[in-house]
PDB file of C-alpha atoms in Angstrom:
ATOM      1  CA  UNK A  27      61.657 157.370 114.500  1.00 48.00           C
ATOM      2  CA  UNK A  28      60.213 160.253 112.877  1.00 51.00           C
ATOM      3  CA  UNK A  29      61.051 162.271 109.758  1.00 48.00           C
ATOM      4  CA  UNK A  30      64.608 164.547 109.452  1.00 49.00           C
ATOM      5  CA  UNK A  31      63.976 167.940 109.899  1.00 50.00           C
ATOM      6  CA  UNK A  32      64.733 168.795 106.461  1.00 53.00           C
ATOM      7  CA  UNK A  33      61.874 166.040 105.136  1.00 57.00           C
ATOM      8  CA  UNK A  34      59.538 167.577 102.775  1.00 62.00           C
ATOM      9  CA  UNK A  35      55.581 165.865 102.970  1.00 70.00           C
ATOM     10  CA  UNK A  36      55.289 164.874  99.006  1.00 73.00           C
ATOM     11  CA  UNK A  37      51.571 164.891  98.110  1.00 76.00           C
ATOM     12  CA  UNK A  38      50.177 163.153  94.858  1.00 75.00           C
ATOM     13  CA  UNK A  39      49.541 165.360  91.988  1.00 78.00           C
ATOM     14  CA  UNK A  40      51.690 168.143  93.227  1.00 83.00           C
ATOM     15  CA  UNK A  41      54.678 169.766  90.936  1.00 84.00           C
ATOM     16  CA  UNK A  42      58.167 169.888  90.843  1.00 81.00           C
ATOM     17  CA  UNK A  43      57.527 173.652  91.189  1.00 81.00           C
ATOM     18  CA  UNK A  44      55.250 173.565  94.278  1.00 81.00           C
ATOM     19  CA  UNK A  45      57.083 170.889  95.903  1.00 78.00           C
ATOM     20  CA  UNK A  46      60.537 173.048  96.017  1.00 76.00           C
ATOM     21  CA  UNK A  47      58.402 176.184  97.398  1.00 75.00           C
ATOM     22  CA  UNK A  48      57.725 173.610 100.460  1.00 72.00           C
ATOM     23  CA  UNK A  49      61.451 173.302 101.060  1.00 68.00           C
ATOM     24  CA  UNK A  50      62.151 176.461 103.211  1.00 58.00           C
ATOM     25  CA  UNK A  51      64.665 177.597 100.746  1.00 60.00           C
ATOM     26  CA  UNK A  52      64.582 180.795 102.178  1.00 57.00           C
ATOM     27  CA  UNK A  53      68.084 182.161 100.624  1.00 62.00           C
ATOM     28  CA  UNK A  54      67.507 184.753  97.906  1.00 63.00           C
ATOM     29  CA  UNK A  55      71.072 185.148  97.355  1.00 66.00           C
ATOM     30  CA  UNK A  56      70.635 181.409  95.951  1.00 71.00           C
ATOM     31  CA  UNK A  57      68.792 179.844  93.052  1.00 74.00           C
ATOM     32  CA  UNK A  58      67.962 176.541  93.057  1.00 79.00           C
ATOM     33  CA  UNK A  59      69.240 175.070  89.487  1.00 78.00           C
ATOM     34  CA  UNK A  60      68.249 171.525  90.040  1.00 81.00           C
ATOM     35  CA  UNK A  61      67.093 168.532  91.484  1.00 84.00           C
ATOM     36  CA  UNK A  62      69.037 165.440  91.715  1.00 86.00           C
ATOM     37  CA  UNK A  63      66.419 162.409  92.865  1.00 83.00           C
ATOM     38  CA  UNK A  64      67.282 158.428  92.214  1.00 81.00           C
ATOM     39  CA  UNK A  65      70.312 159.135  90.283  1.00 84.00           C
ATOM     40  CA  UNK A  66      68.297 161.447  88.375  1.00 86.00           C
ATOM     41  CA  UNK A  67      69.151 165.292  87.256  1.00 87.00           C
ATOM     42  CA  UNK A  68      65.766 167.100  87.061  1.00 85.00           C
ATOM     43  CA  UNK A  69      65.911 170.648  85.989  1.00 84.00           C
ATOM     44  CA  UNK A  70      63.909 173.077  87.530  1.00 80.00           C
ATOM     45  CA  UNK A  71      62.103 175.026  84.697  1.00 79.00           C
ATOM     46  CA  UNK A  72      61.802 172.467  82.141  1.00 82.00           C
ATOM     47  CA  UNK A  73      60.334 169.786  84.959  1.00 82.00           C
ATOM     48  CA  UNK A  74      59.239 172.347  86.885  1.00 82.00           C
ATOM     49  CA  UNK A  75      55.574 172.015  86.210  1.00 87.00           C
ATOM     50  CA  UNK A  76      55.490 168.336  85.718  1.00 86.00           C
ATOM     51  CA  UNK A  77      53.658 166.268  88.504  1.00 87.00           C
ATOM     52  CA  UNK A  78      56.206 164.672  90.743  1.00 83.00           C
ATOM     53  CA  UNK A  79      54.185 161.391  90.429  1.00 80.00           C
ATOM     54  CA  UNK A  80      56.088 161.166  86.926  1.00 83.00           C
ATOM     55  CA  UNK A  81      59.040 162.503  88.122  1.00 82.00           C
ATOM     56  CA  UNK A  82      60.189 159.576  90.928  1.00 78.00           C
ATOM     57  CA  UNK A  83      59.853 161.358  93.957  1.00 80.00           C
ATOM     58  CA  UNK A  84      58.114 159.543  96.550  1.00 79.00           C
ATOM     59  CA  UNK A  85      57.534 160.095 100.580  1.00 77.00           C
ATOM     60  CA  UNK A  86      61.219 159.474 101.953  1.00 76.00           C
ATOM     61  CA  UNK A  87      63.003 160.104  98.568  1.00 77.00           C
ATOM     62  CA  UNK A  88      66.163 161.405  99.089  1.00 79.00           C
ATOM     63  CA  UNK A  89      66.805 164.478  97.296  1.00 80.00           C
ATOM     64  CA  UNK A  90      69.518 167.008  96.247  1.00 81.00           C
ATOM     65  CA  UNK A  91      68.741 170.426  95.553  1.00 81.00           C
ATOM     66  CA  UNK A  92      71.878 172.193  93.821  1.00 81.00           C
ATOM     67  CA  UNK A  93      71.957 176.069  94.437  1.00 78.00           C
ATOM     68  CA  UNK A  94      73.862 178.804  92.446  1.00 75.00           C
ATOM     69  CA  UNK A  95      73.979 181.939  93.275  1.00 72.00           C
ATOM     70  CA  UNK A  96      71.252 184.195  91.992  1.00 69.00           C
ATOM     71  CA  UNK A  97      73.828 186.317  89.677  1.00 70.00           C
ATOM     72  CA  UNK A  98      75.100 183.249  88.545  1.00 68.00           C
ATOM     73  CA  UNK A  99      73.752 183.297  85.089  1.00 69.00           C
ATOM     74  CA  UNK A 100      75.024 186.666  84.316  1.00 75.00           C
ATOM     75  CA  UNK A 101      78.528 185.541  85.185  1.00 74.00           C
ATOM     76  CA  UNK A 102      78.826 182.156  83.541  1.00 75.00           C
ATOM     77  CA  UNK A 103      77.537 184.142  80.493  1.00 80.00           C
ATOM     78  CA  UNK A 104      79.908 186.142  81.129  1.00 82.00           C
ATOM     79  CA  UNK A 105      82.984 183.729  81.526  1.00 80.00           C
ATOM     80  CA  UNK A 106      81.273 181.941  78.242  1.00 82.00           C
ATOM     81  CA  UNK A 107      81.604 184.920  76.367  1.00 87.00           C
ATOM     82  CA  UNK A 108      85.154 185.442  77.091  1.00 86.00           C
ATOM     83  CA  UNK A 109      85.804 181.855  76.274  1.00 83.00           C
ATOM     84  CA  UNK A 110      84.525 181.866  73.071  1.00 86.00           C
ATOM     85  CA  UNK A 111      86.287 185.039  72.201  1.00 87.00           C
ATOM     86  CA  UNK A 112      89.618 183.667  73.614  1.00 84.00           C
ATOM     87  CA  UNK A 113      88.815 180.653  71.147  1.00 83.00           C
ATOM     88  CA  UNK A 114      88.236 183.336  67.763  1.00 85.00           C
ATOM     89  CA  UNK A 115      91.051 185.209  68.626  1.00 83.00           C
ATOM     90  CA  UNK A 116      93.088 181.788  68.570  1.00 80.00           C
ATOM     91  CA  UNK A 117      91.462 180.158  65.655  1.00 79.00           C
ATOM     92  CA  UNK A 118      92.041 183.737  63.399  1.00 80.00           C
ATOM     93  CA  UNK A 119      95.586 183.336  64.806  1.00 74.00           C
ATOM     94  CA  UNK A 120      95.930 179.660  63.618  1.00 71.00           C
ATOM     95  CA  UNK A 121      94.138 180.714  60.270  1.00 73.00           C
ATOM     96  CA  UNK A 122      97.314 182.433  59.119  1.00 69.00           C
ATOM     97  CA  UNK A 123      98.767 181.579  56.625  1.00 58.00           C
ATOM     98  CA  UNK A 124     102.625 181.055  57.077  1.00 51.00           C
ATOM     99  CA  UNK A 125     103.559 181.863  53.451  1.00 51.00           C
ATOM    100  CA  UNK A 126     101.089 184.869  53.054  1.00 50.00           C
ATOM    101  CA  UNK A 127     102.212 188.722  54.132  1.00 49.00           C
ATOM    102  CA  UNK A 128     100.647 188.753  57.676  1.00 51.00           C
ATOM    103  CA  UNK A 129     103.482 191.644  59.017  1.00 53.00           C
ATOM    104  CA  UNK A 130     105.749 188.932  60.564  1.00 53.00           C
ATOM    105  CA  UNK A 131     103.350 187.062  62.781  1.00 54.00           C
ATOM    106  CA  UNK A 132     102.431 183.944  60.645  1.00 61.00           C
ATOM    107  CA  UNK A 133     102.697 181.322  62.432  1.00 66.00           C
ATOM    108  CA  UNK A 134     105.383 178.482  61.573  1.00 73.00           C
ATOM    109  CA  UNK A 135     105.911 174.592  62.798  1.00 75.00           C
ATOM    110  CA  UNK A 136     109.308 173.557  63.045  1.00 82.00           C
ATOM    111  CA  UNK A 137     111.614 170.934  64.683  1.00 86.00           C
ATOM    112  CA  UNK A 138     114.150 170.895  67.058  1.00 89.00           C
ATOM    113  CA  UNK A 139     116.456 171.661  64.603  1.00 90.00           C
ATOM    114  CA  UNK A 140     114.800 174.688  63.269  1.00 87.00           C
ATOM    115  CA  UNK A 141     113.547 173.382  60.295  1.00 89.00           C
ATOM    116  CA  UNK A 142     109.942 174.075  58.706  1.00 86.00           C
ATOM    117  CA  UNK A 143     107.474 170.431  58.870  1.00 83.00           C
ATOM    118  CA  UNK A 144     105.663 170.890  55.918  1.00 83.00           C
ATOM    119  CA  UNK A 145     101.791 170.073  57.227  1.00 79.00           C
ATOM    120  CA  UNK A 146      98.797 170.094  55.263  1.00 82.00           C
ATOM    121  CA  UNK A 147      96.874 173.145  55.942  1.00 76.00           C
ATOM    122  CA  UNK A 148      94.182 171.965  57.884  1.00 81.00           C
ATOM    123  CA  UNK A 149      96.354 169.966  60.354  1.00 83.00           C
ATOM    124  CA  UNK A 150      98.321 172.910  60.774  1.00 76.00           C
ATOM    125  CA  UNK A 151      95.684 175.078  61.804  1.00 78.00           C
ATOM    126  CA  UNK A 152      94.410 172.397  63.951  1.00 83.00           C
ATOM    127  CA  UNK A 153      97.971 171.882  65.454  1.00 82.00           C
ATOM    128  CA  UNK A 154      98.210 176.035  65.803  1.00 78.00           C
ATOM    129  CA  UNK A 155      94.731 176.178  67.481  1.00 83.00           C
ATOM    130  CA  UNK A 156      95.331 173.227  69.646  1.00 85.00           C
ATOM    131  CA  UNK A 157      99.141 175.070  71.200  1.00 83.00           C
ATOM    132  CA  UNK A 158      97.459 178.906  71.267  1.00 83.00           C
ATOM    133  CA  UNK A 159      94.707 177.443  73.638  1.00 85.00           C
ATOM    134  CA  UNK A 160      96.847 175.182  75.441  1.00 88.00           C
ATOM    135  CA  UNK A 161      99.203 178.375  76.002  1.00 86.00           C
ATOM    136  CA  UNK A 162      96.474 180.624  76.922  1.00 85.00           C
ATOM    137  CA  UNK A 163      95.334 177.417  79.902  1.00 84.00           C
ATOM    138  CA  UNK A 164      98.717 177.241  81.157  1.00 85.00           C
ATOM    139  CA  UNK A 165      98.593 181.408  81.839  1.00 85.00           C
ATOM    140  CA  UNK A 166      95.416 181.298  83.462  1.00 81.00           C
ATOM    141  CA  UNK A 167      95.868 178.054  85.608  1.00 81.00           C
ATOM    142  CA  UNK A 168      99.322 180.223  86.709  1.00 81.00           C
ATOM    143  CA  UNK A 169      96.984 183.197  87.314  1.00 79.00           C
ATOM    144  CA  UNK A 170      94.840 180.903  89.484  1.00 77.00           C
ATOM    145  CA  UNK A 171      97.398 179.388  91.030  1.00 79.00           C
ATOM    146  CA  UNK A 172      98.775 182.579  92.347  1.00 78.00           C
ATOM    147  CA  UNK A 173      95.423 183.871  93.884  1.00 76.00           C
ATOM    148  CA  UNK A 174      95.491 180.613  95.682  1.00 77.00           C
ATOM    149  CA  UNK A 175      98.389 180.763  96.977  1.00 76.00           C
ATOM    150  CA  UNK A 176      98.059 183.930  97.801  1.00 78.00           C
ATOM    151  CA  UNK A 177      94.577 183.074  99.558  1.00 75.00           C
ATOM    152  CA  UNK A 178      96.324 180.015 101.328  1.00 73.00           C
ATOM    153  CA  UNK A 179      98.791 181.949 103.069  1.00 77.00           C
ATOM    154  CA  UNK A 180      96.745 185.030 104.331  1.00 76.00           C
ATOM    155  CA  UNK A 181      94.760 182.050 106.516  1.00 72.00           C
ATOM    156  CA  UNK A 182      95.736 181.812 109.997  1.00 72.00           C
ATOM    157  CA  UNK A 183      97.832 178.872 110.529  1.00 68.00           C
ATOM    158  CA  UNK A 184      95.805 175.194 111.323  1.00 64.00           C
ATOM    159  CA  UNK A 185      95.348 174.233 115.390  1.00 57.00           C
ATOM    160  CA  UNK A 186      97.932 171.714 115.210  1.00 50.00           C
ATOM    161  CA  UNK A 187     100.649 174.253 114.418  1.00 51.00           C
ATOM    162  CA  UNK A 188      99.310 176.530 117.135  1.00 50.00           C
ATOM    163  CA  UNK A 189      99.383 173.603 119.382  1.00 51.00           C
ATOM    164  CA  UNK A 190     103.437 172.345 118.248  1.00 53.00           C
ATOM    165  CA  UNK A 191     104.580 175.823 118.835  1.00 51.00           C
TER     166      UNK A 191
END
């Protein structure tokens, strides 16, 4: 029956490290992140120079190899870093203090009615951090939604409304 073309000889003693240079991962653009073997998640530089003996990878293992692109890191750091200052600029918001002189933009919990609900200080700021980021969600998820849209309909249409018309 033979081995898949993609089957990679596993020799005893060998490391994570030497066994992924075997692959034929020849796609700079990507980076392989990790391995995923036996249910396993094996990360590539902290495992990477363990023997794969240890590891659980045998002859006719099946393993996933999960790619990002080679960039990658600089943009999740940089998505990270706009997350956590999206998350100051709401916790200084929900810091205010609603009875203090803040130039008109303390922030205040009321009812339906209009009337102030009296919250201990800590809840409030936990309640005022919780609806900032919740607001600031919604307006990106629209953002997102738009581009999709957007992306959706510049498509060509699918075969089976070519084939109706």
């Amino acid at each position: 029956k033979g081995a898949p073309p993609s089957a990679v000889r596993v020799r005893s003693g060998d490391t994570l490290s030497a066994l992924l240079a075997t692959t034929g991962h020849a796609n700079p653009s990507l980076h392989i992140s990790h391995v995923i073997v036996k249910g396993r998640r094996l990360d590539t530089i902290t495992d990477g120079d363990r023997p794969i003996d240890t590891l659980g990878i045998t002859d006719g293992a099946a393993c996933m190899l999960v790619a990002r692109p080679a960039g990658g890191a600089a943009a999740q750091e940089a998505r990270m870093a706009k997350l956590r200052e999206i998350e100051r600029a709401a916790s200084l918001l929900a810091e205010r203090d609603s009875g203090g002189a803040g130039g008109g933009y303390e922030l205040e919990i009321s009812n339906q009615d209009g009337s102030k609900i009296e919250l201990p200080a800590a809840d409030r700021k936990a309640f005022s951090l919780g609806a900032l980021l919740h607001a600031k969600a919604t307006a990106h998820i629209g953002s997102l939604s738009r581009r999709l849209r957007a992306a959706l309909e510049s498509l060509p249409p699918p075969l089976a409304e070519e084939e109706e018309a």
